[in-house]
Amino acid sequence: MTTALRRIVFLGILVAIWEVTSRLSDLPDFMFPSFTQVMSTLISGLISGQILTAIGASLSRLLIGFTIASILGLVLGYLIWRYKIVEDTLGFLVTALQSIPSIVWFPLAIIWFGLNDFAILFIVTLGATWTMIVNATSGFKNVPVLYQRVAKSLGSSGLHFLRTVILPASVPQLISGLRIAWAFSWRALMAGELLGASVGLGQLLEAGRALGQMDLVISVMIIIGVIGTIMDNVLFLRLERSVERKWGIRA
């Protein structure tokens, strides 16, 4: 049995248990909707455009915040690796800030930016930036010393040394950092939209809660899980494996 078939059978069993349990349960449908009811709500939301609009709004915020976080992470990670004084100061601070959940920044974001998209973008960016800085710094530090010595002995320095030696050799770890940063920014986005968005998947979750529509809540949860799985397995995992094959880490 292939991996894909095992997963399909496993999900099929879970769905069957869910459907039977819901129908036999004494709980009302709005508290414990069946699988078929959730699918009906999901399909209706897709056809009406309600869910597609929310997906578009959430992904646009996510892409902007993730892009900013990735650039900041690479630049600051490079500075921490390159300069001892930056490592002793900013590096120490990043380690401390990484332990603070991004949603904790939301009250400050509301005070600074108001209850709008900027506040959500702020916490999405913070959610991924610290992780990206730590992974970029680690990636640069793990570049084999032999590569660096050989390149320098051949006259490589400055931007040429960074472009042809440091960045290529640290790519596998940078991609792992991007993968983790994406997961953190995705979680931060949902938390931010739950509290302050006018449109988006998080706002749909909040609307479902307020209206007591658990079928809508579970529909959005399924969408969030599907998007997260697609991004992780289709984009980042394939990219990571491709780079590992190119670098001879994977056969």
mmCIF file of N, CA and C in Angstrom, residues 54-118:
data_model
loop_
_atom_site.group_PDB
_atom_site.id
_atom_site.type_symbol
_atom_site.label_atom_id
_atom_site.label_comp_id
_atom_site.label_asym_id
_atom_site.label_seq_id
_atom_site.Cartn_x
_atom_site.Cartn_y
_atom_site.Cartn_z
ATOM 1 N N ALA A 54 -12.202 35.352 1.613
ATOM 2 C CA ALA A 54 -11.454 35.293 2.876
ATOM 3 C C ALA A 54 -10.054 34.713 2.651
ATOM 4 N N ILE A 55 -9.955 33.674 1.802
ATOM 5 C CA ILE A 55 -8.642 33.078 1.506
ATOM 6 C C ILE A 55 -7.727 34.106 0.843
ATOM 7 N N GLY A 56 -8.284 34.855 -0.124
ATOM 8 C CA GLY A 56 -7.481 35.862 -0.815
ATOM 9 C C GLY A 56 -6.955 36.929 0.140
ATOM 10 N N ALA A 57 -7.831 37.400 1.047
ATOM 11 C CA ALA A 57 -7.418 38.441 1.998
ATOM 12 C C ALA A 57 -6.341 37.919 2.949
ATOM 13 N N SER A 58 -6.537 36.693 3.430
ATOM 14 C CA SER A 58 -5.563 36.125 4.384
ATOM 15 C C SER A 58 -4.216 35.878 3.706
ATOM 16 N N LEU A 59 -4.242 35.301 2.512
ATOM 17 C CA LEU A 59 -2.977 34.996 1.832
ATOM 18 C C LEU A 59 -2.218 36.259 1.444
ATOM 19 N N SER A 60 -2.941 37.320 1.068
ATOM 20 C CA SER A 60 -2.244 38.563 0.718
ATOM 21 C C SER A 60 -1.533 39.130 1.937
ATOM 22 N N ARG A 61 -2.195 39.112 3.100
ATOM 23 C CA ARG A 61 -1.533 39.578 4.331
ATOM 24 C C ARG A 61 -0.338 38.688 4.661
ATOM 25 N N LEU A 62 -0.544 37.387 4.506
ATOM 26 C CA LEU A 62 0.514 36.444 4.853
ATOM 27 C C LEU A 62 1.744 36.630 3.966
ATOM 28 N N LEU A 63 1.524 36.791 2.664
ATOM 29 C CA LEU A 63 2.654 36.930 1.741
ATOM 30 C C LEU A 63 3.442 38.204 2.022
ATOM 31 N N ILE A 64 2.725 39.298 2.308
ATOM 32 C CA ILE A 64 3.416 40.562 2.600
ATOM 33 C C ILE A 64 4.237 40.432 3.881
ATOM 34 N N GLY A 65 3.601 39.947 4.950
ATOM 35 C CA GLY A 65 4.303 39.809 6.226
ATOM 36 C C GLY A 65 5.458 38.830 6.154
ATOM 37 N N PHE A 66 5.253 37.717 5.458
ATOM 38 C CA PHE A 66 6.299 36.696 5.346
ATOM 39 C C PHE A 66 7.484 37.212 4.529
ATOM 40 N N THR A 67 7.199 37.949 3.462
ATOM 41 C CA THR A 67 8.278 38.505 2.637
ATOM 42 C C THR A 67 9.126 39.488 3.447
ATOM 43 N N ILE A 68 8.458 40.388 4.178
ATOM 44 C CA ILE A 68 9.196 41.354 5.005
ATOM 45 C C ILE A 68 10.032 40.617 6.047
ATOM 46 N N ALA A 69 9.431 39.609 6.691
ATOM 47 C CA ALA A 69 10.138 38.857 7.739
ATOM 48 C C ALA A 69 11.343 38.114 7.162
ATOM 49 N N SER A 70 11.203 37.563 5.957
ATOM 50 C CA SER A 70 12.307 36.811 5.347
ATOM 51 C C SER A 70 13.484 37.735 5.035
ATOM 52 N N ILE A 71 13.183 38.913 4.474
ATOM 53 C CA ILE A 71 14.255 39.856 4.143
ATOM 54 C C ILE A 71 14.942 40.348 5.423
ATOM 55 N N LEU A 72 14.134 40.731 6.428
ATOM 56 C CA LEU A 72 14.705 41.183 7.702
ATOM 57 C C LEU A 72 15.549 40.075 8.337
ATOM 58 N N GLY A 73 15.030 38.850 8.294
ATOM 59 C CA GLY A 73 15.740 37.728 8.900
ATOM 60 C C GLY A 73 17.086 37.478 8.253
ATOM 61 N N LEU A 74 17.127 37.545 6.906
ATOM 62 C CA LEU A 74 18.389 37.322 6.191
ATOM 63 C C LEU A 74 19.406 38.427 6.501
ATOM 64 N N VAL A 75 18.952 39.676 6.450
ATOM 65 C CA VAL A 75 19.878 40.796 6.676
ATOM 66 C C VAL A 75 20.400 40.784 8.100
ATOM 67 N N LEU A 76 19.493 40.674 9.074
ATOM 68 C CA LEU A 76 19.915 40.704 10.470
ATOM 69 C C LEU A 76 20.707 39.445 10.837
ATOM 70 N N GLY A 77 20.333 38.313 10.257
ATOM 71 C CA GLY A 77 21.099 37.088 10.497
ATOM 72 C C GLY A 77 22.521 37.208 9.986
ATOM 73 N N TYR A 78 22.666 37.856 8.817
ATOM 74 C CA TYR A 78 24.011 38.086 8.271
ATOM 75 C C TYR A 78 24.833 38.995 9.190
ATOM 76 N N LEU A 79 24.188 40.081 9.670
ATOM 77 C CA LEU A 79 24.907 41.026 10.542
ATOM 78 C C LEU A 79 25.329 40.354 11.850
ATOM 79 N N ILE A 80 24.459 39.503 12.389
ATOM 80 C CA ILE A 80 24.802 38.800 13.639
ATOM 81 C C ILE A 80 25.970 37.841 13.407
ATOM 82 N N TRP A 81 25.971 37.167 12.247
ATOM 83 C CA TRP A 81 27.067 36.242 11.933
ATOM 84 C C TRP A 81 28.375 36.997 11.652
ATOM 85 N N ARG A 82 28.240 38.162 11.007
ATOM 86 C CA ARG A 82 29.424 38.867 10.522
ATOM 87 C C ARG A 82 30.128 39.675 11.609
ATOM 88 N N TYR A 83 29.332 40.286 12.504
ATOM 89 C CA TYR A 83 29.934 41.205 13.483
ATOM 90 C C TYR A 83 29.693 40.711 14.909
ATOM 91 N N LYS A 84 30.776 40.583 15.656
ATOM 92 C CA LYS A 84 30.710 40.078 17.026
ATOM 93 C C LYS A 84 29.862 40.973 17.919
ATOM 94 N N ILE A 85 29.990 42.296 17.738
ATOM 95 C CA ILE A 85 29.234 43.213 18.597
ATOM 96 C C ILE A 85 27.728 43.090 18.357
ATOM 97 N N VAL A 86 27.333 42.816 17.094
ATOM 98 C CA VAL A 86 25.908 42.629 16.793
ATOM 99 C C VAL A 86 25.410 41.317 17.404
ATOM 100 N N GLU A 87 26.255 40.298 17.356
ATOM 101 C CA GLU A 87 25.876 39.013 17.958
ATOM 102 C C GLU A 87 25.681 39.151 19.473
ATOM 103 N N ASP A 88 26.594 39.892 20.119
ATOM 104 C CA ASP A 88 26.517 40.037 21.574
ATOM 105 C C ASP A 88 25.329 40.887 22.018
ATOM 106 N N THR A 89 24.833 41.746 21.145
ATOM 107 C CA THR A 89 23.729 42.652 21.514
ATOM 108 C C THR A 89 22.408 42.209 20.878
ATOM 109 N N LEU A 90 22.309 42.364 19.569
ATOM 110 C CA LEU A 90 21.067 42.004 18.878
ATOM 111 C C LEU A 90 20.795 40.495 18.961
ATOM 112 N N GLY A 91 21.844 39.682 18.818
ATOM 113 C CA GLY A 91 21.671 38.233 18.885
ATOM 114 C C GLY A 91 21.071 37.791 20.209
ATOM 115 N N PHE A 92 21.550 38.400 21.284
ATOM 116 C CA PHE A 92 21.010 38.089 22.611
ATOM 117 C C PHE A 92 19.544 38.508 22.713
ATOM 118 N N LEU A 93 19.239 39.705 22.173
ATOM 119 C CA LEU A 93 17.863 40.214 22.244
ATOM 120 C C LEU A 93 16.907 39.344 21.429
ATOM 121 N N VAL A 94 17.349 38.893 20.248
ATOM 122 C CA VAL A 94 16.502 38.054 19.396
ATOM 123 C C VAL A 94 16.151 36.755 20.110
ATOM 124 N N THR A 95 17.136 36.182 20.803
ATOM 125 C CA THR A 95 16.879 34.941 21.536
ATOM 126 C C THR A 95 15.789 35.153 22.584
ATOM 127 N N ALA A 96 15.819 36.318 23.233
ATOM 128 C CA ALA A 96 14.794 36.612 24.244
ATOM 129 C C ALA A 96 13.436 36.872 23.597
ATOM 130 N N LEU A 97 13.431 37.638 22.500
ATOM 131 C CA LEU A 97 12.170 37.996 21.842
ATOM 132 C C LEU A 97 11.498 36.789 21.188
ATOM 133 N N GLN A 98 12.311 35.808 20.785
ATOM 134 C CA GLN A 98 11.754 34.624 20.124
ATOM 135 C C GLN A 98 10.801 33.855 21.035
ATOM 136 N N SER A 99 11.023 33.974 22.337
ATOM 137 C CA SER A 99 10.187 33.217 23.280
ATOM 138 C C SER A 99 8.843 33.894 23.547
ATOM 139 N N ILE A 100 8.659 35.128 23.020
ATOM 140 C CA ILE A 100 7.394 35.839 23.243
ATOM 141 C C ILE A 100 6.436 35.527 22.098
ATOM 142 N N PRO A 101 5.259 34.971 22.370
ATOM 143 C CA PRO A 101 4.292 34.700 21.288
ATOM 144 C C PRO A 101 3.917 35.989 20.567
ATOM 145 N N SER A 102 3.821 35.914 19.255
ATOM 146 C CA SER A 102 3.568 37.125 18.469
ATOM 147 C C SER A 102 2.248 37.786 18.835
ATOM 148 N N ILE A 103 1.252 37.000 19.238
ATOM 149 C CA ILE A 103 -0.057 37.589 19.551
ATOM 150 C C ILE A 103 0.025 38.508 20.768
ATOM 151 N N VAL A 104 1.054 38.313 21.606
ATOM 152 C CA VAL A 104 1.227 39.178 22.777
ATOM 153 C C VAL A 104 1.486 40.617 22.344
ATOM 154 N N TRP A 105 2.027 40.791 21.132
ATOM 155 C CA TRP A 105 2.308 42.130 20.617
ATOM 156 C C TRP A 105 1.055 42.843 20.118
ATOM 157 N N PHE A 106 -0.049 42.124 20.009
ATOM 158 C CA PHE A 106 -1.241 42.698 19.371
ATOM 159 C C PHE A 106 -1.779 43.934 20.096
ATOM 160 N N PRO A 107 -1.847 43.956 21.455
ATOM 161 C CA PRO A 107 -2.303 45.192 22.120
ATOM 162 C C PRO A 107 -1.441 46.394 21.756
ATOM 163 N N LEU A 108 -0.113 46.198 21.702
ATOM 164 C CA LEU A 108 0.762 47.299 21.293
ATOM 165 C C LEU A 108 0.513 47.687 19.838
ATOM 166 N N ALA A 109 0.302 46.680 18.994
ATOM 167 C CA ALA A 109 0.057 46.953 17.573
ATOM 168 C C ALA A 109 -1.209 47.786 17.386
ATOM 169 N N ILE A 110 -2.227 47.510 18.191
ATOM 170 C CA ILE A 110 -3.482 48.282 18.083
ATOM 171 C C ILE A 110 -3.247 49.731 18.503
ATOM 172 N N ILE A 111 -2.457 49.912 19.575
ATOM 173 C CA ILE A 111 -2.162 51.275 20.030
ATOM 174 C C ILE A 111 -1.361 52.030 18.975
ATOM 175 N N TRP A 112 -0.377 51.353 18.367
ATOM 176 C CA TRP A 112 0.512 52.020 17.410
ATOM 177 C C TRP A 112 -0.150 52.249 16.054
ATOM 178 N N PHE A 113 -0.896 51.233 15.551
ATOM 179 C CA PHE A 113 -1.405 51.298 14.174
ATOM 180 C C PHE A 113 -2.927 51.399 14.085
ATOM 181 N N GLY A 114 -3.625 51.109 15.210
ATOM 182 C CA GLY A 114 -5.078 51.047 15.151
ATOM 183 C C GLY A 114 -5.529 49.627 14.831
ATOM 184 N N LEU A 115 -6.831 49.395 14.911
ATOM 185 C CA LEU A 115 -7.364 48.058 14.644
ATOM 186 C C LEU A 115 -7.573 47.894 13.139
ATOM 187 N N ASN A 116 -6.495 47.651 12.414
ATOM 188 C CA ASN A 116 -6.574 47.553 10.958
ATOM 189 C C ASN A 116 -5.545 46.542 10.433
ATOM 190 N N ASP A 117 -5.367 46.533 9.106
ATOM 191 C CA ASP A 117 -4.458 45.557 8.489
ATOM 192 C C ASP A 117 -3.010 45.748 8.920
ATOM 193 N N PHE A 118 -2.619 46.988 9.207
ATOM 194 C CA PHE A 118 -1.230 47.224 9.606
ATOM 195 C C PHE A 118 -0.904 46.507 10.919
#
